[in-house]
CSV table of C-alpha atoms and ligand atoms in Angstrom, one decimal:
chain,number,residue,atom,x,y,z
A,1,MET,CA,-0.1,-0.3,0.1
A,2,LYS,CA,1.5,3.5,-1.3
A,3,LYS,CA,1.0,6.1,2.1
A,4,VAL,CA,0.7,9.9,0.8
A,5,ILE,CA,1.1,12.8,3.2
A,6,THR,CA,0.3,16.2,3.2
A,7,TYR,CA,0.1,19.1,5.5
A,8,GLY,CA,-2.1,22.7,5.6
A,9,THR,CA,-3.9,25.0,7.7
A,10,PHE,CA,-7.2,24.4,5.4
A,11,ASP,CA,-8.7,27.4,6.6
A,12,MET,CA,-12.0,28.5,5.1
A,13,LEU,CA,-11.6,25.4,2.8
A,14,HIS,CA,-11.8,26.0,-0.8
A,15,LYS,CA,-11.4,24.8,-4.2
A,16,GLY,CA,-7.5,25.0,-4.3
A,17,HIS,CA,-7.6,23.0,-1.0
A,18,ILE,CA,-10.1,20.1,-2.5
A,19,ASN,CA,-7.8,20.3,-5.9
A,20,LEU,CA,-4.5,19.3,-3.8
A,21,LEU,CA,-6.4,16.6,-1.7
A,22,ARG,CA,-7.4,14.9,-4.5
A,23,ARG,CA,-4.3,15.1,-6.7
A,24,ALA,CA,-2.7,13.9,-3.2
A,25,LYS,CA,-5.0,10.9,-3.0
A,26,ASP,CA,-4.5,10.0,-6.6
A,27,LEU,CA,-0.9,9.3,-6.2
A,28,GLY,CA,-1.2,6.4,-3.8
A,29,ASP,CA,-3.6,4.1,-1.8
A,30,TYR,CA,-3.8,5.9,1.5
A,31,LEU,CA,-3.9,9.9,2.0
A,32,ILE,CA,-2.9,11.5,5.4
A,33,VAL,CA,-3.4,14.7,6.4
A,34,GLY,CA,-1.9,17.1,8.7
A,35,VAL,CA,-3.9,20.1,10.2
A,36,THR,CA,-1.8,22.7,11.8
A,37,SER,CA,-2.9,23.1,15.2
A,38,GLU,CA,-3.4,27.2,16.4
A,39,SER,CA,-0.5,27.3,18.3
A,40,TYR,CA,1.7,26.0,15.9
A,41,ASP,CA,0.1,28.4,13.5
A,42,ARG,CA,0.8,31.3,15.7
A,43,GLU,CA,4.1,30.4,16.5
A,44,ARG,CA,5.3,30.3,12.8
A,45,GLY,CA,4.0,33.6,12.2
A,46,LYS,CA,0.5,32.9,10.9
A,47,LEU,CA,-2.0,35.2,12.7
A,48,ASN,CA,-5.7,35.6,12.1
A,49,VAL,CA,-6.7,32.1,10.8
A,50,HIS,CA,-10.3,32.1,10.8
A,51,ASP,CA,-11.5,29.0,11.5
A,52,SER,CA,-10.8,26.7,14.6
A,53,LEU,CA,-8.8,23.4,14.7
A,54,LEU,CA,-12.2,21.5,15.0
A,55,GLU,CA,-13.7,23.2,12.0
A,56,ARG,CA,-10.8,22.8,10.0
A,57,VAL,CA,-10.3,19.2,10.7
A,58,GLU,CA,-14.5,18.8,10.1
A,59,SER,CA,-14.1,20.2,6.7
A,60,VAL,CA,-11.4,18.1,5.6
A,61,ARG,CA,-13.0,15.3,6.7
A,62,ASN,CA,-16.2,16.2,5.0
A,63,THR,CA,-14.2,16.5,1.8
A,64,GLY,CA,-14.5,12.7,1.8
A,65,LEU,CA,-10.8,12.3,0.3
A,66,VAL,CA,-8.8,11.6,3.2
A,67,ASP,CA,-8.2,8.5,5.2
A,68,GLU,CA,-6.6,9.6,8.3
A,69,ILE,CA,-6.3,13.1,9.8
A,70,ILE,CA,-3.5,14.1,12.5
A,71,ILE,CA,-2.4,17.7,13.9
A,72,GLU,CA,0.8,19.5,13.2
A,73,GLU,CA,2.0,20.5,16.1
A,74,TYR,CA,5.9,21.5,16.1
A,75,PHE,CA,8.8,22.6,13.5
A,76,GLY,CA,10.3,19.1,12.8
A,77,GLN,CA,7.2,17.2,13.3
A,78,LYS,CA,7.2,16.2,9.2
A,79,ILE,CA,10.4,13.9,9.6
A,80,ASP,CA,8.7,12.1,12.5
A,81,ASP,CA,5.4,11.5,11.1
A,82,ILE,CA,7.1,10.1,7.9
A,83,GLN,CA,9.0,7.7,9.8
A,84,LYS,CA,6.0,6.8,12.2
A,85,TYR,CA,3.4,6.5,9.4
A,86,ASN,CA,5.9,4.5,7.0
A,87,ILE,CA,5.4,7.2,4.3
A,88,ASP,CA,6.1,6.9,0.7
A,89,ILE,CA,5.2,9.8,-0.6
A,90,PHE,CA,5.1,13.9,1.0
A,91,ALA,CA,2.9,16.1,-1.4
A,92,ILE,CA,2.6,19.8,-1.3
A,93,GLY,CA,1.3,22.6,-3.5
A,94,SER,CA,3.8,24.2,-5.8
A,95,ASP,CA,3.9,27.1,-3.8
A,96,TRP,CA,6.2,25.4,-1.7
A,97,THR,CA,8.6,24.2,-4.5
A,98,GLY,CA,12.2,23.2,-3.4
A,99,LYS,CA,11.2,24.1,0.3
A,100,PHE,CA,10.4,20.3,1.3
A,101,ASN,CA,13.7,19.0,-0.7
A,102,TYR,CA,15.4,17.8,2.9
A,103,LEU,CA,12.3,15.4,3.1
A,104,LYS,CA,14.0,13.5,0.3
A,105,GLU,CA,15.9,11.8,2.7
A,106,TYR,CA,13.3,10.1,4.1
A,107,CYS,CA,10.4,9.8,1.3
A,108,GLU,CA,9.8,10.7,-2.2
A,109,VAL,CA,8.5,14.2,-2.5
A,110,VAL,CA,5.9,16.0,-5.2
A,111,TYR,CA,5.1,19.4,-5.4
A,112,LEU,CA,1.5,19.6,-6.9
A,113,PRO,CA,0.4,22.4,-9.1
A,114,ARG,CA,-1.4,24.9,-7.2
A,115,THR,CA,-4.9,26.2,-8.2
A,116,LYS,CA,-4.8,29.6,-9.3
A,117,GLY,CA,-6.9,32.9,-8.2
A,118,ILE,CA,-7.4,31.4,-4.8
A,119,SER,CA,-6.3,31.0,-1.5
A,120,SER,CA,-7.4,31.3,2.3
A,121,THR,CA,-5.6,34.8,2.6
A,122,GLN,CA,-8.0,36.0,0.1
A,123,LEU,CA,-10.9,34.6,1.3
A,124,ARG,CA,-10.5,35.8,4.9
A,125,ASN,CA,-9.3,39.4,3.1
A,126,ASP,CA,-12.9,39.1,1.6
A,127,MET,CA,-15.0,38.1,4.0
A,128,GLN,CA,-13.4,40.3,6.7
A,129,LYS,CA,-14.3,44.1,6.8
A,130,MET,CA,-11.2,46.4,6.7
A,131,CYS,CA,-10.7,47.6,10.1
A,132,ASN,CA,-9.5,51.4,9.9
A,133,ILE,CA,-7.7,52.0,13.0
A,134,GLY,CA,-6.5,55.8,14.4
A,135,ILE,CA,-3.7,56.1,16.7
A,136,VAL,CA,-3.7,58.4,19.9
A,137,GLY,CA,-0.4,59.8,20.5
A,138,CYS,CA,3.2,60.1,18.4
A,139,GLY,CA,5.3,58.6,21.0
A,140,ARG,CA,7.8,55.6,20.9
A,141,ILE,CA,4.9,53.0,21.3
A,142,ALA,CA,2.9,54.7,18.7
A,143,ASN,CA,5.9,54.6,16.5
A,144,ARG,CA,6.5,50.8,17.1
A,145,PHE,CA,2.8,50.1,16.5
A,146,ILE,CA,2.5,51.1,12.9
A,147,PRO,CA,5.6,48.6,11.5
A,148,GLU,CA,3.7,45.9,13.7
A,149,SER,CA,0.3,46.5,12.3
A,150,LYS,CA,1.9,45.4,8.9
A,151,PHE,CA,1.7,41.8,10.1
A,152,VAL,CA,-2.1,41.8,10.8
A,153,SER,CA,-4.5,41.2,8.1
A,154,GLY,CA,-7.7,43.3,8.1
A,155,VAL,CA,-6.1,46.3,9.5
A,156,ASN,CA,-5.5,49.7,8.2
A,157,VAL,CA,-3.5,52.2,10.7
A,158,SER,CA,-5.2,55.3,8.8
A,159,GLY,CA,-4.5,58.4,10.7
A,160,VAL,CA,-3.5,60.3,14.1
A,161,PHE,CA,-4.6,62.4,16.7
A,162,ASN,CA,-2.3,64.7,18.9
A,163,PRO,CA,-3.6,68.0,20.7
A,164,HIS,CA,-0.6,69.7,18.6
A,165,MET,CA,-1.0,69.5,15.3
A,166,ASP,CA,2.5,69.5,14.3
A,167,SER,CA,3.1,66.3,16.1
A,168,ALA,CA,0.3,64.7,14.3
A,169,LYS,CA,1.5,66.0,11.0
A,170,SER,CA,4.8,64.7,11.3
A,171,PHE,CA,3.9,61.5,12.6
A,172,ALA,CA,1.6,61.2,10.0
A,173,ASP,CA,4.3,62.1,6.9
A,174,ARG,CA,7.0,59.6,8.9
A,175,HIS,CA,4.4,56.9,8.6
A,176,SER,CA,2.4,57.6,5.4
A,177,LEU,CA,-0.9,57.7,7.1
A,178,GLU,CA,-3.8,59.2,5.4
A,179,PHE,CA,-5.0,62.1,7.8
A,180,ALA,CA,-3.6,63.8,10.8
A,181,SER,CA,-5.9,65.5,13.1
A,182,ASP,CA,-5.9,67.7,16.6
A,183,ASN,CA,-9.7,67.7,16.6
A,184,TYR,CA,-10.6,64.6,18.5
A,185,SER,CA,-14.5,64.3,17.7
A,186,ASP,CA,-13.4,64.7,13.8
A,187,PHE,CA,-10.7,62.1,14.2
A,188,LEU,CA,-13.0,59.6,15.8
A,189,SER,CA,-15.6,60.1,12.7
A,190,HIS,CA,-12.8,59.0,10.3
A,191,ILE,CA,-12.0,55.8,11.9
A,192,ASP,CA,-13.8,52.5,12.9
A,193,ALA,CA,-11.3,51.3,16.6
A,194,VAL,CA,-8.6,53.6,18.4
A,195,TYR,CA,-5.5,52.5,19.6
A,196,VAL,CA,-4.9,55.1,22.6
A,197,ALA,CA,-1.1,55.3,23.1
A,198,SER,CA,-0.8,58.5,24.7
A,199,PRO,CA,0.4,59.2,28.4
A,200,HIS,CA,-1.7,57.1,30.5
A,201,LEU,CA,-3.4,59.8,32.4
A,202,SER,CA,-5.2,60.9,29.2
A,203,HIS,CA,-6.2,57.1,28.4
A,204,TYR,CA,-9.5,57.5,30.3
A,205,GLU,CA,-10.8,60.4,28.6
A,206,TYR,CA,-9.8,59.2,25.0
A,207,ALA,CA,-11.0,55.7,25.3
A,208,LYS,CA,-14.4,57.0,26.9
A,209,GLN,CA,-15.6,59.5,24.3
A,210,ALA,CA,-14.4,56.9,21.7
A,211,LEU,CA,-16.5,54.1,23.2
A,212,GLU,CA,-19.2,56.6,23.4
A,213,ASN,CA,-18.8,57.4,19.6
A,214,GLY,CA,-19.2,53.9,18.8
A,215,LYS,CA,-15.4,53.1,18.5
A,216,HIS,CA,-13.4,49.9,19.5
A,217,VAL,CA,-10.6,50.9,21.8
A,218,LEU,CA,-7.2,48.9,22.2
A,219,CYS,CA,-5.7,50.9,25.3
A,220,GLU,CA,-1.9,51.3,26.2
A,221,LYS,CA,-1.0,49.9,29.7
A,222,PRO,CA,-2.0,50.7,32.3
A,223,MET,CA,-5.0,51.4,31.2
A,224,THR,CA,-6.4,53.6,33.8
A,225,LEU,CA,-4.6,54.0,37.7
A,226,THR,CA,-8.1,53.2,39.2
A,227,PRO,CA,-10.4,50.5,39.3
A,228,LEU,CA,-13.4,52.5,39.1
A,229,SER,CA,-12.4,54.1,35.9
A,230,THR,CA,-11.0,51.0,34.4
A,231,ALA,CA,-14.4,49.1,35.3
A,232,ASP,CA,-16.3,52.3,33.8
A,233,LEU,CA,-15.0,52.0,30.5
A,234,TYR,CA,-15.6,48.2,30.2
A,235,GLN,CA,-19.3,49.1,31.4
A,236,THR,CA,-19.3,51.7,28.3
A,237,ALA,CA,-17.8,48.9,26.1
A,238,LYS,CA,-20.6,46.4,27.3
A,239,ASP,CA,-23.3,49.2,27.2
A,240,ASN,CA,-22.3,49.8,23.4
A,241,GLY,CA,-21.5,46.4,22.2
A,242,LEU,CA,-17.5,47.4,21.4
A,243,VAL,CA,-14.4,45.8,21.8
A,244,LEU,CA,-12.0,47.5,24.6
A,245,LEU,CA,-9.0,45.6,25.6
A,246,GLU,CA,-5.7,46.3,27.5
A,247,ALA,CA,-2.5,46.3,25.4
A,248,ILE,CA,-0.7,44.0,27.9
A,249,LYS,CA,1.4,42.4,24.7
A,250,THR,CA,2.7,39.5,27.0
A,251,ALA,CA,-1.1,38.5,27.7
A,252,TYR,CA,-1.7,37.4,23.8
A,253,CYS,CA,1.7,36.2,22.8
A,254,PRO,CA,1.8,32.2,21.9
A,255,GLY,CA,4.7,31.4,24.3
A,256,PHE,CA,2.9,32.9,27.5
A,257,THR,CA,-0.4,31.7,26.3
A,258,HIS,CA,0.7,28.4,26.4
A,259,LEU,CA,2.5,28.4,29.2
A,260,ILE,CA,-0.6,29.6,31.6
A,261,SER,CA,-2.5,26.8,30.0
A,262,LEU,CA,0.2,24.5,31.1
A,263,VAL,CA,0.9,25.5,34.6
A,264,LYS,CA,-3.0,25.9,35.2
A,265,SER,CA,-3.6,22.0,33.4
A,266,GLY,CA,-1.6,20.9,36.8
A,267,ALA,CA,2.0,20.2,34.7
A,268,ILE,CA,4.0,21.5,37.8
A,269,GLY,CA,0.7,20.3,40.4
A,270,THR,CA,-1.0,22.9,42.1
A,271,ILE,CA,0.6,26.4,41.7
A,272,LYS,CA,1.6,27.9,45.4
A,273,ASP,CA,3.8,30.7,44.5
A,274,VAL,CA,4.6,33.0,41.8
A,275,ASP,CA,7.8,35.6,41.5
A,276,ALA,CA,7.9,37.9,38.5
A,277,THR,CA,10.5,40.5,37.9
A,278,PHE,CA,10.4,43.7,35.8
A,279,THR,CA,13.1,46.4,35.6
A,280,LYS,CA,13.7,48.9,32.8
A,281,LEU,CA,16.2,51.4,33.4
A,282,VAL,CA,14.8,54.8,32.0
A,283,ASP,CA,16.8,58.4,31.9
A,284,SER,CA,15.9,60.8,35.0
A,285,ASP,CA,14.0,63.5,33.0
A,286,VAL,CA,11.3,61.2,31.1
A,287,ARG,CA,7.9,61.0,31.9
A,288,GLU,CA,8.1,57.7,33.7
A,289,LEU,CA,9.4,59.4,36.5
A,290,SER,CA,7.4,62.1,36.5
A,291,ALA,CA,4.8,62.3,39.5
A,292,VAL,CA,2.5,64.5,38.2
A,293,ALA,CA,2.3,62.4,34.8
A,294,GLY,CA,1.4,59.3,37.2
A,295,GLY,CA,4.9,57.7,36.8
A,296,GLY,CA,6.7,55.5,39.1
A,297,SER,CA,8.0,51.7,38.7
A,298,MET,CA,4.4,50.5,40.1
A,299,SER,CA,2.1,52.6,37.8
A,300,GLU,CA,4.6,51.7,34.7
A,301,LEU,CA,5.5,48.2,35.3
A,302,ALA,CA,3.1,46.3,37.7
A,303,SER,CA,0.5,45.8,34.8
A,304,TYR,CA,3.6,43.1,33.7
A,305,VAL,CA,4.3,41.3,36.7
A,306,LEU,CA,0.7,41.0,38.0
A,307,LEU,CA,-0.6,39.4,34.6
A,308,PRO,CA,0.9,36.0,35.5
A,309,ILE,CA,0.2,36.5,39.3
A,310,ILE,CA,-3.5,37.0,38.4
A,311,LYS,CA,-3.5,34.6,35.9
A,312,THR,CA,-2.3,31.8,38.0
A,313,MET,CA,-2.8,32.8,41.6
A,314,GLY,CA,-6.2,34.4,41.2
A,315,THR,CA,-7.1,37.7,42.9
A,316,ASP,CA,-8.7,36.0,46.4
A,317,TYR,CA,-5.7,37.5,48.2
A,318,LYS,CA,-5.9,38.2,51.8
A,319,SER,CA,-3.0,41.1,52.1
A,320,ILE,CA,-0.3,42.9,49.7
A,321,ASP,CA,2.6,44.2,50.9
A,322,PHE,CA,4.4,47.2,49.2
A,323,HIS,CA,8.3,47.6,49.8
A,324,PRO,CA,9.1,50.9,47.7
A,325,VAL,CA,12.4,52.6,47.3
A,326,CYS,CA,11.8,56.3,46.3
A,327,ASN,CA,13.7,59.4,44.8
A,328,GLU,CA,11.9,62.7,45.7
A,329,SER,CA,8.6,61.9,43.4
A,330,VAL,CA,8.3,58.5,42.7
A,331,ASP,CA,9.1,54.6,43.8
A,332,ILE,CA,12.1,53.7,41.2
A,333,PHE,CA,11.8,50.5,42.6
A,334,THR,CA,9.3,48.1,44.0
A,335,ARG,CA,9.1,44.9,45.9
A,336,GLY,CA,5.7,43.5,46.5
A,337,LEU,CA,4.2,40.4,48.3
A,338,ILE,CA,1.1,39.0,48.2
A,339,ALA,CA,-0.2,36.4,50.5
A,340,TYR,CA,-3.0,34.0,49.5
A,341,PRO,CA,-5.3,31.9,51.7
A,342,ASN,CA,-3.0,29.1,50.3
A,343,GLY,CA,0.2,30.3,48.5
A,344,THR,CA,2.2,33.3,47.9
A,345,ALA,CA,3.3,35.8,45.3
A,346,SER,CA,5.8,38.1,45.0
A,347,PHE,CA,7.3,40.9,42.3
A,348,LYS,CA,9.9,43.5,42.0
A,349,VAL,CA,9.3,46.5,39.5
A,350,GLY,CA,12.1,49.1,38.9
A,351,LEU,CA,12.8,52.0,36.9
A,352,GLY,CA,15.9,53.0,38.6
A,353,VAL,CA,17.3,49.7,40.0
A,354,LYS,CA,18.3,46.8,37.6
A,355,SER,CA,17.5,43.0,38.5
A,356,GLU,CA,17.3,39.6,36.7
A,357,GLY,CA,13.9,39.6,35.0
A,358,GLN,CA,12.8,36.3,35.2
A,359,LEU,CA,9.4,34.6,36.3
A,360,ILE,CA,9.4,31.5,38.1
A,361,ILE,CA,5.8,30.0,38.9
A,362,SER,CA,6.3,27.3,41.7
A,363,GLY,CA,4.0,24.1,42.5
A,364,THR,CA,3.9,21.0,44.4
A,365,LYS,CA,5.0,18.9,41.4
A,366,GLY,CA,7.7,21.2,39.9
A,367,TYR,CA,8.2,24.9,38.6
A,368,ALA,CA,8.1,26.9,35.6
A,369,TYR,CA,10.9,28.9,34.7
A,370,VAL,CA,11.0,31.8,32.3
A,371,PRO,CA,14.4,33.4,31.6
A,372,ALA,CA,14.4,36.9,30.9
A,373,PRO,CA,13.0,38.9,29.2
A,374,TRP,CA,9.9,36.5,30.2
A,375,TRP,CA,7.6,39.0,29.2
A,376,LYS,CA,8.8,38.4,25.7
A,377,THR,CA,8.1,34.6,25.9
A,378,ASP,CA,9.9,32.6,23.3
A,379,TYR,CA,11.3,29.9,26.0
A,380,PHE,CA,10.6,28.4,29.0
A,381,GLU,CA,11.5,25.2,31.0
A,382,LEU,CA,9.3,23.2,33.1
A,383,ARG,CA,11.7,21.7,36.1
A,384,PHE,CA,11.2,18.8,38.3
A,385,GLU,CA,13.1,17.1,41.7
A,386,ASN,CA,14.4,14.7,38.9
A,387,ILE,CA,16.5,17.2,36.6
A,388,SER,CA,16.1,14.7,33.8
A,389,ASP,CA,12.7,15.1,33.6
A,390,THR,CA,13.1,19.0,32.7
A,391,LYS,CA,11.0,19.7,29.3
A,392,LYS,CA,11.9,22.8,27.3
A,393,TYR,CA,9.5,24.7,25.3
A,394,PHE,CA,10.4,26.9,22.2
A,395,TYR,CA,8.2,29.7,20.6
A,396,ARG,CA,8.4,32.6,18.6
A,397,PHE,CA,7.9,36.2,19.6
A,398,GLU,CA,7.9,38.2,16.4
A,399,GLY,CA,9.3,41.7,16.4
A,400,ASP,CA,7.9,44.2,19.3
A,401,GLY,CA,5.3,41.6,19.9
A,402,LEU,CA,2.5,44.1,19.4
A,403,ARG,CA,0.9,42.3,16.5
A,404,TYR,CA,-0.2,39.8,19.2
A,405,GLU,CA,-2.4,42.0,20.8
A,406,LEU,CA,-3.5,43.8,17.4
A,407,GLU,CA,-4.6,40.5,16.2
A,408,ARG,CA,-6.7,39.4,19.2
A,409,PHE,CA,-8.0,42.8,19.0
A,410,VAL,CA,-9.4,42.6,15.3
A,411,THR,CA,-10.3,39.2,15.5
A,412,MET,CA,-12.5,39.8,18.7
A,413,ILE,CA,-14.0,42.8,16.7
A,414,ASP,CA,-14.7,40.4,13.3
A,415,LYS,CA,-16.2,37.6,15.8
A,416,LYS,CA,-18.1,40.0,17.6
A,417,ASP,CA,-16.4,38.7,21.2
A,418,THR,CA,-16.1,41.2,23.7
A,419,VAL,CA,-14.3,39.0,26.0
A,420,THR,CA,-10.9,37.1,25.7
A,421,TYR,CA,-9.7,34.7,28.5
A,422,GLN,CA,-6.6,36.0,27.5
A,423,LEU,CA,-6.8,39.3,29.5
A,424,SER,CA,-10.4,39.6,30.8
A,425,PRO,CA,-12.0,42.8,32.1
A,426,GLN,CA,-11.6,41.4,35.5
A,427,ASP,CA,-8.0,41.0,34.8
A,428,SER,CA,-7.6,44.1,34.1
A,429,ILE,CA,-9.6,45.7,37.1
A,430,GLU,CA,-7.9,43.6,39.4
A,431,ILE,CA,-4.6,44.9,38.0
A,432,ALA,CA,-5.7,48.6,38.6
A,433,THR,CA,-6.7,47.7,41.8
A,434,ILE,CA,-3.4,46.8,42.9
A,435,ILE,CA,-1.7,49.9,41.2
A,436,ASN,CA,-4.8,52.0,42.7
A,437,TYR,CA,-3.8,50.5,46.5
A,438,PHE,CA,-0.1,51.3,46.0
A,439,ARG,CA,-0.7,54.7,45.0
A,440,GLU,CA,-3.0,55.3,47.9
A,441,LYS,CA,-0.5,53.9,50.2
A,442,MET,CA,2.3,56.2,48.6
A,443,ASN,CA,0.2,59.1,49.1
A,444,ALA,CA,-0.9,58.6,52.7
A,445,ASN,CA,3.1,58.5,53.6
B,1,CTP,N1,-3.3,24.9,-2.1
B,1,CTP,C1,-3.3,24.9,-3.4
B,1,CTP,N2,-3.9,25.7,-4.2
B,1,CTP,C2,-4.6,27.1,-3.7
B,1,CTP,C3,-4.4,27.2,-2.3
B,1,CTP,C4,-3.8,26.3,-1.3
B,1,CTP,O1,-2.9,23.7,-4.0
B,1,CTP,N3,-5.0,28.0,-4.5
B,1,CTP,C5,-2.4,24.0,-1.1
B,1,CTP,C6,-1.1,24.5,-0.7
B,1,CTP,O2,-0.2,24.6,-1.5
B,1,CTP,C7,-1.2,23.6,0.4
B,1,CTP,C8,-2.5,23.3,0.8
B,1,CTP,O3,-3.4,23.8,-0.2
B,1,CTP,O4,-0.5,22.3,-0.1
B,1,CTP,C9,-3.0,23.9,2.4
B,1,CTP,O5,-2.1,25.0,2.2
B,1,CTP,P1,-2.9,26.2,3.2
B,1,CTP,O6,-1.6,27.0,3.4
B,1,CTP,O7,-3.8,25.8,4.2
B,1,CTP,O8,-3.9,27.0,2.0
B,1,CTP,P2,-3.4,28.6,1.6
B,1,CTP,O9,-5.1,29.1,0.7
B,1,CTP,O10,-2.8,28.9,0.6
B,1,CTP,O11,-3.8,29.4,2.9
B,1,CTP,P3,-3.3,30.7,3.1
B,1,CTP,O12,-3.9,31.8,2.0
B,1,CTP,O13,-3.5,31.1,4.5
B,1,CTP,O14,-1.5,31.1,3.2
């Protein structure tokens, strides 16, 4: 019996896929199809796949051309599969010509003619309404957002708002945007969604007005510095059926998402402690160190370290202690300790003190170790008492990583989902609660 194998995402199954499967089937007697898993697709940079893995497997099965379906989960799996299933022929579309010649060592490699004029990308683009995004603010993060947006389909960054027209104009010129504005209402009337990347004390007003005008909002972290205002924004989004998302990039990247799923599934036993550190030295004259601009290590960086803590330990803590180290205006470093009824968590954040930026999640059977910079998760290990049981996990973290939050944002808009498990409204509100509690204690002293 001649066995043939082929692989693909098979998103929004189309004529090209069916032709390819028929041609592959004709090469032998038994056809195996490897459908890519969601995490593998994201890892290899294929964002915005429309159908879920289950839907894609079902559509491939329903073609009636396939004898067996497997899931492709990791880079290098093809060699393993070819040997495991005793494959005679590896077949793939001609757009891949030459790319799989390394498999010739294991079986015959056949490049089949690709059907012209159709692809999943094209179908996704036809179906997805282009989302016009406007940016509020012209700072460093806004500048990084534009090149990142090019990696996400269905998005067009069309304009920028800044109260100073000169800044808005030069930003628009630099990035070839369609328009620049210093009038917020007018700016909102030209777009579908807003990316708020202004100094954080202004987030609330910009986000609120955008939501009240029917615009979806992706808001830089910290969304606001109080739980009341963050909750108010989520309520406004809910009342208007809009997406509101806090742009903590780590929350949406493939490595971190998988880490959280693994440890929550019991891979290291019951989680009892989390220790996260994020420090970033800044110049002494920047906004981040200004008290009037709401700066300081906690307000700037706590969103990151609180993310793995809240995601794994939850929010039913008994107490929080802060140990800040301050200059004349803000905390340049803060160590925090959170006591849970049955566990602990600790964190360090610093704008004026440098430390090792690692994340350790400890459980009753083992621990997860994520080396610096853990907030750009591309690697972690699960370690156990027996050192030979260590498991290593590798991921891609592309570019500045802002593409992951943007991809999640437009997918939510597209699918009319207003809540994502990766960072729920409650998670954002809890982060604001802890930052606010810290700021109240600082002001009281
Ligand atoms: N394929 C084909 N003809 C097309 C589209 C795809 O023969 N018009 C083949 C690919 O060469 C591959 C298989 O179908 O062997 C699965 O490809 P996949 O990447 O899932 O499909 P695309 O439509 O190319 O997807 P995308 O646009 O997301 O890259």
